[in-house]
PDB file of C-alpha atoms in Angstrom:
ATOM      1  CA  MET A   1     -18.641  26.998   0.633  1.00  0.00           C
ATOM      2  CA  LYS A   2     -16.485  25.053  -0.761  1.00  0.00           C
ATOM      3  CA  ILE A   3     -17.009  21.609  -1.062  1.00  0.00           C
ATOM      4  CA  VAL A   4     -14.622  18.427  -2.576  1.00  0.00           C
ATOM      5  CA  VAL A   5     -16.028  15.552  -3.837  1.00  0.00           C
ATOM      6  CA  VAL A   6     -14.367  12.201  -4.125  1.00  0.00           C
ATOM      7  CA  SER A   7     -15.136   8.392  -4.595  1.00  0.00           C
ATOM      8  CA  ASP A   8     -13.424   5.328  -5.562  1.00  0.00           C
ATOM      9  CA  THR A   9     -10.717   5.828  -3.323  1.00  0.00           C
ATOM     10  CA  HIS A  10     -10.099   1.901  -2.649  1.00  0.00           C
ATOM     11  CA  MET A  11      -7.670   2.581  -0.376  1.00  0.00           C
ATOM     12  CA  PRO A  12      -5.193   0.834   1.011  1.00  0.00           C
ATOM     13  CA  ARG A  13      -5.283  -1.534  -2.155  1.00  0.00           C
ATOM     14  CA  MET A  14      -4.938   1.141  -4.919  1.00  0.00           C
ATOM     15  CA  ASN A  15      -2.616   3.773  -2.541  1.00  0.00           C
ATOM     16  CA  LYS A  16      -1.668   3.968   0.784  1.00  0.00           C
ATOM     17  CA  LYS A  17      -2.283   7.838   1.298  1.00  0.00           C
ATOM     18  CA  LEU A  18      -4.523  10.669   0.244  1.00  0.00           C
ATOM     19  CA  PRO A  19      -2.750  12.056  -3.064  1.00  0.00           C
ATOM     20  CA  GLU A  20      -0.901  15.328  -1.958  1.00  0.00           C
ATOM     21  CA  ARG A  21      -3.006  17.102  -4.822  1.00  0.00           C
ATOM     22  CA  LEU A  22      -6.270  16.344  -3.121  1.00  0.00           C
ATOM     23  CA  ILE A  23      -4.698  16.770   0.180  1.00  0.00           C
ATOM     24  CA  ARG A  24      -3.796  19.998  -0.630  1.00  0.00           C
ATOM     25  CA  GLU A  25      -7.574  21.228  -2.143  1.00  0.00           C
ATOM     26  CA  LEU A  26      -8.816  19.476   1.389  1.00  0.00           C
ATOM     27  CA  VAL A  27      -6.980  21.929   3.624  1.00  0.00           C
ATOM     28  CA  ASN A  28      -9.345  24.808   2.787  1.00  0.00           C
ATOM     29  CA  ALA A  29     -12.430  22.847   1.903  1.00  0.00           C
ATOM     30  CA  ASN A  30     -16.191  23.449   4.401  1.00  0.00           C
ATOM     31  CA  ALA A  31     -16.978  20.079   3.405  1.00  0.00           C
ATOM     32  CA  ILE A  32     -15.805  16.455   1.674  1.00  0.00           C
ATOM     33  CA  ILE A  33     -18.213  14.226  -0.379  1.00  0.00           C
ATOM     34  CA  HIS A  34     -17.135  10.859  -0.635  1.00  0.00           C
ATOM     35  CA  ALA A  35     -19.150   8.542  -3.107  1.00  0.00           C
ATOM     36  CA  GLY A  36     -18.620   4.866  -1.929  1.00  0.00           C
ATOM     37  CA  ASP A  37     -15.983   2.416  -2.225  1.00  0.00           C
ATOM     38  CA  TRP A  38     -13.396   3.589   0.436  1.00  0.00           C
ATOM     39  CA  THR A  39     -12.766   0.054   1.259  1.00  0.00           C
ATOM     40  CA  ASN A  40     -11.597   0.793   4.553  1.00  0.00           C
ATOM     41  CA  MET A  41     -12.710   3.262   7.575  1.00  0.00           C
ATOM     42  CA  SER A  42      -9.098   4.629   7.517  1.00  0.00           C
ATOM     43  CA  VAL A  43      -9.778   6.712   4.350  1.00  0.00           C
ATOM     44  CA  TYR A  44     -12.943   8.484   6.395  1.00  0.00           C
ATOM     45  CA  GLU A  45     -10.774   9.270   9.523  1.00  0.00           C
ATOM     46  CA  GLU A  46      -8.213  11.004   7.272  1.00  0.00           C
ATOM     47  CA  LEU A  47     -11.036  13.466   5.568  1.00  0.00           C
ATOM     48  CA  ALA A  48     -12.524  14.169   8.429  1.00  0.00           C
ATOM     49  CA  LYS A  49      -9.437  15.383   9.586  1.00  0.00           C
ATOM     50  CA  HIS A  50      -9.847  18.382   7.432  1.00  0.00           C
ATOM     51  CA  ALA A  51     -13.821  19.099   7.016  1.00  0.00           C
ATOM     52  CA  ALA A  52     -17.116  17.460   7.830  1.00  0.00           C
ATOM     53  CA  THR A  53     -17.164  14.369   5.992  1.00  0.00           C
ATOM     54  CA  TYR A  54     -20.622  12.901   4.428  1.00  0.00           C
ATOM     55  CA  GLY A  55     -20.509   9.475   2.110  1.00  0.00           C
ATOM     56  CA  VAL A  56     -22.564   6.278   0.837  1.00  0.00           C
ATOM     57  CA  ALA A  57     -21.156   2.858   0.816  1.00  0.00           C
ATOM     58  CA  GLY A  58     -20.277   1.641  -2.524  1.00  0.00           C
ATOM     59  CA  ASN A  59     -19.617  -2.313  -3.624  1.00  0.00           C
ATOM     60  CA  ASN A  60     -16.422  -2.743  -2.535  1.00  0.00           C
ATOM     61  CA  ASP A  61     -16.766  -1.830   1.336  1.00  0.00           C
ATOM     62  CA  GLY A  62     -16.955  -3.767   4.141  1.00  0.00           C
ATOM     63  CA  GLU A  63     -20.507  -3.806   6.833  1.00  0.00           C
ATOM     64  CA  ASP A  64     -19.131  -1.202   9.005  1.00  0.00           C
ATOM     65  CA  ILE A  65     -18.768   1.395   5.782  1.00  0.00           C
ATOM     66  CA  VAL A  66     -21.917   0.117   5.021  1.00  0.00           C
ATOM     67  CA  ARG A  67     -23.893   0.840   8.455  1.00  0.00           C
ATOM     68  CA  LYS A  68     -22.343   4.281   9.284  1.00  0.00           C
ATOM     69  CA  PHE A  69     -23.313   5.521   6.029  1.00  0.00           C
ATOM     70  CA  GLY A  70     -26.092   3.354   4.177  1.00  0.00           C
ATOM     71  CA  TYR A  71     -25.874   3.305   0.337  1.00  0.00           C
ATOM     72  CA  ARG A  72     -27.755   6.564  -0.713  1.00  0.00           C
ATOM     73  CA  LYS A  73     -27.630  10.058   0.876  1.00  0.00           C
ATOM     74  CA  LEU A  74     -29.486  13.481   0.826  1.00  0.00           C
ATOM     75  CA  LEU A  75     -27.602  16.756   1.698  1.00  0.00           C
ATOM     76  CA  ASP A  76     -28.255  20.404   2.233  1.00  0.00           C
ATOM     77  CA  PHE A  77     -25.378  23.008   1.983  1.00  0.00           C
ATOM     78  CA  GLU A  78     -26.889  26.288   1.775  1.00  0.00           C
ATOM     79  CA  GLY A  79     -30.333  25.555   0.652  1.00  0.00           C
ATOM     80  CA  CYS A  80     -28.628  23.501  -2.102  1.00  0.00           C
ATOM     81  CA  ARG A  81     -29.757  19.866  -1.954  1.00  0.00           C
ATOM     82  CA  ILE A  82     -27.245  17.263  -2.965  1.00  0.00           C
ATOM     83  CA  GLY A  83     -27.961  13.425  -3.616  1.00  0.00           C
ATOM     84  CA  VAL A  84     -25.544  10.894  -3.282  1.00  0.00           C
ATOM     85  CA  VAL A  85     -25.055   7.103  -3.967  1.00  0.00           C
ATOM     86  CA  HIS A  86     -22.359   5.119  -5.574  1.00  0.00           C
ATOM     87  CA  GLY A  87     -24.082   4.335  -8.599  1.00  0.00           C
ATOM     88  CA  HIS A  88     -23.853   0.505  -9.042  1.00  0.00           C
ATOM     89  CA  GLY A  89     -27.159  -2.432  -8.982  1.00  0.00           C
ATOM     90  CA  SER A  90     -28.208  -5.608 -10.045  1.00  0.00           C
ATOM     91  CA  VAL A  91     -29.523  -4.307 -13.327  1.00  0.00           C
ATOM     92  CA  LYS A  92     -26.494  -5.014 -16.013  1.00  0.00           C
ATOM     93  CA  ARG A  93     -28.876  -2.960 -18.424  1.00  0.00           C
ATOM     94  CA  THR A  94     -28.524  -0.016 -17.325  1.00  0.00           C
ATOM     95  CA  GLY A  95     -25.116   2.041 -16.972  1.00  0.00           C
ATOM     96  CA  THR A  96     -24.101   3.849 -14.122  1.00  0.00           C
ATOM     97  CA  GLU A  97     -25.142   7.338 -14.075  1.00  0.00           C
ATOM     98  CA  SER A  98     -28.986   5.772 -15.229  1.00  0.00           C
ATOM     99  CA  GLN A  99     -28.913   3.639 -12.013  1.00  0.00           C
ATOM    100  CA  ALA A 100     -28.024   7.079  -9.783  1.00  0.00           C
ATOM    101  CA  ILE A 101     -30.690   8.827 -11.565  1.00  0.00           C
ATOM    102  CA  SER A 102     -33.425   6.167 -10.656  1.00  0.00           C
ATOM    103  CA  THR A 103     -31.758   6.201  -7.075  1.00  0.00           C
ATOM    104  CA  PHE A 104     -34.052  10.109  -6.770  1.00  0.00           C
ATOM    105  CA  LYS A 105     -36.539   9.717  -9.076  1.00  0.00           C
ATOM    106  CA  GLY A 106     -38.925  11.687  -7.653  1.00  0.00           C
ATOM    107  CA  VAL A 107     -36.256  13.436  -5.654  1.00  0.00           C
ATOM    108  CA  GLN A 108     -36.151  17.479  -6.019  1.00  0.00           C
ATOM    109  CA  LEU A 109     -32.161  17.800  -5.981  1.00  0.00           C
ATOM    110  CA  ASP A 110     -29.654  20.634  -7.514  1.00  0.00           C
ATOM    111  CA  ALA A 111     -27.305  18.152  -7.737  1.00  0.00           C
ATOM    112  CA  LEU A 112     -26.676  14.390  -8.213  1.00  0.00           C
ATOM    113  CA  VAL A 113     -23.771  12.991  -7.083  1.00  0.00           C
ATOM    114  CA  TYR A 114     -22.441   9.241  -7.667  1.00  0.00           C
ATOM    115  CA  GLY A 115     -19.082   7.417  -8.390  1.00  0.00           C
ATOM    116  CA  HIS A 116     -18.634   3.698  -9.581  1.00  0.00           C
ATOM    117  CA  SER A 117     -17.632   4.079 -13.111  1.00  0.00           C
ATOM    118  CA  HIS A 118     -14.301   5.696 -11.799  1.00  0.00           C
ATOM    119  CA  ILE A 119     -15.233   7.786 -15.240  1.00  0.00           C
ATOM    120  CA  PRO A 120     -15.200  11.848 -14.610  1.00  0.00           C
ATOM    121  CA  ALA A 121     -18.843  12.853 -15.580  1.00  0.00           C
ATOM    122  CA  MET A 122     -20.461  16.375 -15.339  1.00  0.00           C
ATOM    123  CA  LYS A 123     -23.765  17.236 -17.115  1.00  0.00           C
ATOM    124  CA  ARG A 124     -26.952  18.945 -16.535  1.00  0.00           C
ATOM    125  CA  SER A 125     -30.556  16.549 -16.632  1.00  0.00           C
ATOM    126  CA  GLY A 126     -33.693  18.046 -15.680  1.00  0.00           C
ATOM    127  CA  GLY A 127     -32.325  20.792 -14.057  1.00  0.00           C
ATOM    128  CA  MET A 128     -30.132  18.993 -11.944  1.00  0.00           C
ATOM    129  CA  LEU A 129     -26.684  18.589 -12.030  1.00  0.00           C
ATOM    130  CA  VAL A 130     -25.021  15.300 -12.470  1.00  0.00           C
ATOM    131  CA  PHE A 131     -21.683  14.437 -11.286  1.00  0.00           C
ATOM    132  CA  ASN A 132     -19.444  11.863 -11.371  1.00  0.00           C
ATOM    133  CA  PRO A 133     -15.644  12.854  -9.440  1.00  0.00           C
ATOM    134  CA  GLY A 134     -13.783  10.027 -11.216  1.00  0.00           C
ATOM    135  CA  SER A 135     -11.304   8.709  -9.112  1.00  0.00           C
ATOM    136  CA  PRO A 136      -8.284  10.678  -7.281  1.00  0.00           C
ATOM    137  CA  THR A 137      -6.526   6.771  -6.461  1.00  0.00           C
ATOM    138  CA  ASP A 138      -7.619   4.467  -9.519  1.00  0.00           C
ATOM    139  CA  LYS A 139      -7.696   6.230 -13.176  1.00  0.00           C
ATOM    140  CA  ARG A 140      -8.409   2.569 -14.843  1.00  0.00           C
ATOM    141  CA  ARG A 141      -8.878   3.274 -18.283  1.00  0.00           C
ATOM    142  CA  GLN A 142      -8.693   6.835 -17.651  1.00  0.00           C
ATOM    143  CA  THR A 143      -5.789   9.754 -18.714  1.00  0.00           C
ATOM    144  CA  LEU A 144      -5.671  11.201 -15.577  1.00  0.00           C
ATOM    145  CA  TYR A 145      -6.726  10.938 -11.966  1.00  0.00           C
ATOM    146  CA  SER A 146      -9.871  13.088 -10.593  1.00  0.00           C
ATOM    147  CA  PHE A 147     -11.751  14.719  -7.889  1.00  0.00           C
ATOM    148  CA  GLY A 148     -14.615  17.139  -7.999  1.00  0.00           C
ATOM    149  CA  ILE A 149     -14.920  20.905  -6.283  1.00  0.00           C
ATOM    150  CA  PHE A 150     -18.337  21.991  -5.312  1.00  0.00           C
ATOM    151  CA  SER A 151     -18.920  26.226  -4.662  1.00  0.00           C
ATOM    152  CA  ILE A 152     -21.742  27.475  -3.166  1.00  0.00           C
ATOM    153  CA  LYS A 153     -22.538  31.234  -3.356  1.00  0.00           C
ATOM    154  CA  ASN A 154     -25.475  32.861  -2.524  1.00  0.00           C
ATOM    155  CA  GLY A 155     -27.653  29.444  -3.266  1.00  0.00           C
ATOM    156  CA  ALA A 156     -25.889  28.692  -6.377  1.00  0.00           C
ATOM    157  CA  LEU A 157     -24.042  25.370  -7.024  1.00  0.00           C
ATOM    158  CA  THR A 158     -20.842  25.261  -9.812  1.00  0.00           C
ATOM    159  CA  ALA A 159     -18.959  22.381 -10.231  1.00  0.00           C
ATOM    160  CA  LYS A 160     -15.493  21.509 -11.424  1.00  0.00           C
ATOM    161  CA  HIS A 161     -13.264  18.742 -11.749  1.00  0.00           C
ATOM    162  CA  VAL A 162      -9.662  18.323 -10.797  1.00  0.00           C
ATOM    163  CA  PHE A 163      -7.516  15.998 -12.951  1.00  0.00           C
ATOM    164  CA  TYR A 164      -3.759  15.201 -12.250  1.00  0.00           C
ATOM    165  CA  ALA A 165      -1.316  12.426 -13.419  1.00  0.00           C
ATOM    166  CA  ASP A 166       0.802  11.344 -10.737  1.00  0.00           C
ATOM    167  CA  LYS A 167      -1.474   9.941  -7.574  1.00  0.00           C
ATOM    168  CA  THR A 168       1.108  10.257  -4.418  1.00  0.00           C
TER     169      THR A 168
END
């Protein structure tokens, strides 16, 4: 199973359409996860043309997106449990990753997907994969744009980032 993982698209402000590099991966995706800051429901509509699309709202999303997705989601794909949250919060002293992890405290997860920082990250924490795909349209101070791909085979989840320089 192939899951494309994105966050922080901030469309249409940061890009008028999904980047071609992302679309190439969406074509054969089985599912798509968006970790918030869509900023427009048209992003969901475009992603959903390619595969079943799941996600959460971020701090820049309107009430329509909040109503549709909420701020936290638990997903199960082929026996792998994935938590999704944007990662923003009111506690300024903790980082985005810490905010995301605390959202699912006490919940057994195979992977945690978060966004908000636009900084790609991948690490293990207590046996759980902690993954930020970065942003396919707003790299901020990063060198490259990015998104992620999860592969699930025989109940095992693997992850990688896809990096690229051109968001058109």
